């Protein structure tokens, strides 16, 4: 029981890390998604390359590049900042792809209807398309967030005191090497399964409310 | 740092590590995907108890980070008398994760096969087993291929977690080179690019597979 | 009104032929909704029975009960001597024995899209009848030739038109040498023109003496080809008999209304 309580101390850090990285991604994903659709020469190429590179390298490697690689030159990169930066960057790329999926789910008719009403492309995007894109993106973003919550466990490797960090610590200290890891698994399952169920329910409800 | 002289010097060590990473990924998929198929079929079992049990296993498998599964198999199991090598633990852990995730992917694929075809097979007198084997599984797999490739890319990335159990895969190699040369940034960036050199072309394959899929369906 | 004259062909047909299909008090409910309300129906060997009626009448459900694609809540079904009582437990073997004699053609064709046309027709022969691939393919080619599609054998179903797909589906069902064929609105998903090529194959089949039950909206087919006409509404058979008689002089008001609606459009 003591072990369990100790491991629970990592929960706020896990959640904080996930939420911060997700927030960075939700914002940073917007310019990347729009850049991808841009008709300005070069912009789309740069956006696509960034997305591919960010997604193509494993999270733990990004964390190492930032913490061990850049951290030697930039002392402000402590473990937590490095982890938020690394997971945040990756989230930008994934969120950009989620937004792209959302954008393509909105029918041409919505653009046409907006423009036929005399709205400029910019305001059609802001007032008509944008809100619908966010709405259709919620389920995908939610399942990405669940994945991110689990991925945030890699931050333990650079010394961020989240769930696995405590589990690892307890596993070394106590005579029971297996227990702490099982308990940490339990904590993740307890956090993710209700989220997954909620996402499915949400998905079913939102499907009905968007013009596709 | 001087990339021109550094990178060629790092390359042999990193390539050896990449070899280990690819090996772990392939073995995990080879063991994990058939496991996922069994779970997917079991999840639609007519017996309620079997169904609940399998869905439970899958949910727990998907809810637990691969990193934790890996720690359980490597650090945890010796306590119960079963000691796995870092290679063994990595393959078993990632195969288990693969089975849990691909079972959901494959279940989606199997369900995508129209009910009418299952009825047609039934009306033709084909047994449930034959219907599954000749009609549902071949099509379900085909539908699932893009997602399976996407998942294979993630598993290849996840082999980097085996760094934590001292498996000499790509990231471990890069880190140990970094710790002897103090040139972390250079070697880690090269390692990152080597991961990307495999995952990015593979993700193009996914979109090609999606387009090909449109045929015959 | 001139006195009604019985068409001569009905008198030529001996009514002593044995029953191929017998449904006794078949009932089915979905929740509170009664789809089939104790329906009984008999079909004689070599007879073509057409089932017509408004949508939601239960025609397709009744047809699907014959080979247990739909399991009735109660009722007894006998096909070519194989009897299954829906109220009791029956084995997969009983079901296989019953289905062994029944071929079925669906509204949506339900060909297997990942197999080419030849494999579509051959696979059940191999798995169900234990024919070798070679034997099955020979038989399949005969049937494809018969429905006029031998040249499509190596194509995939998606490359074939709807009418062609439905003819392939008929060949697929015939390949198992069924003694009874069920057709569930076989032309409803097709353009009228294309539907004709399917109807032509069905007419030929009827002329060869195949026992057929056809759920259809093709009134012309029901009138010209069938030997027995069944009119359903609200989960029951409201009228049945000689097609010409039912069409020209229906007994039930409901039948008259339905026929007026479909014939006078």
Coordinates of C-alpha atoms in Angstrom, one line a residue, chain A residues 7 10-11 14 18 146 148-154 156 162-165 181-194, chain B residues 60 63-65 67-68:
Chain A
X7 CA 3.8 5.7 -7.0
X10 CA 4.0 10.6 -9.9
X11 CA 0.5 11.1 -11.2
X14 CA 2.4 12.6 -15.6
X18 CA 0.8 15.4 -20.8
X146 CA -4.4 9.0 -24.2
X148 CA 0.6 10.8 -25.1
X149 CA -0.2 10.1 -21.4
X150 CA 1.4 6.7 -21.9
X151 CA 4.3 8.0 -24.0
X152 CA 5.0 10.6 -21.3
X153 CA 6.5 7.7 -19.3
X154 CA 9.7 8.0 -21.4
X156 CA 11.5 9.0 -16.6
X162 CA 6.6 10.9 -13.0
X163 CA 4.8 7.5 -12.4
X164 CA 7.4 5.1 -13.8
X165 CA 10.2 7.1 -12.1
X181 CA 5.7 -2.0 -12.0
X182 CA 2.4 -3.8 -11.8
X183 CA 1.0 -1.0 -9.7
X184 CA 2.2 1.6 -12.1
X185 CA 0.6 -0.3 -14.9
X186 CA -2.6 -0.3 -12.9
X187 CA -2.4 3.4 -12.4
X188 CA -2.1 3.9 -16.2
X189 CA -4.9 1.5 -16.9
X190 CA -7.2 3.3 -14.4
X191 CA -6.4 6.6 -16.0
X192 CA -6.6 5.6 -19.7
X193 CA -9.6 3.1 -19.9
X194 CA -12.3 5.6 -18.7
Chain B
X60 CA -5.1 -3.6 -20.0
X63 CA -3.7 0.9 -21.4
X64 CA -0.2 0.1 -20.1
X65 CA 2.8 2.0 -21.6
X67 CA 7.9 1.1 -21.3
X68 CA 6.2 -0.3 -18.2

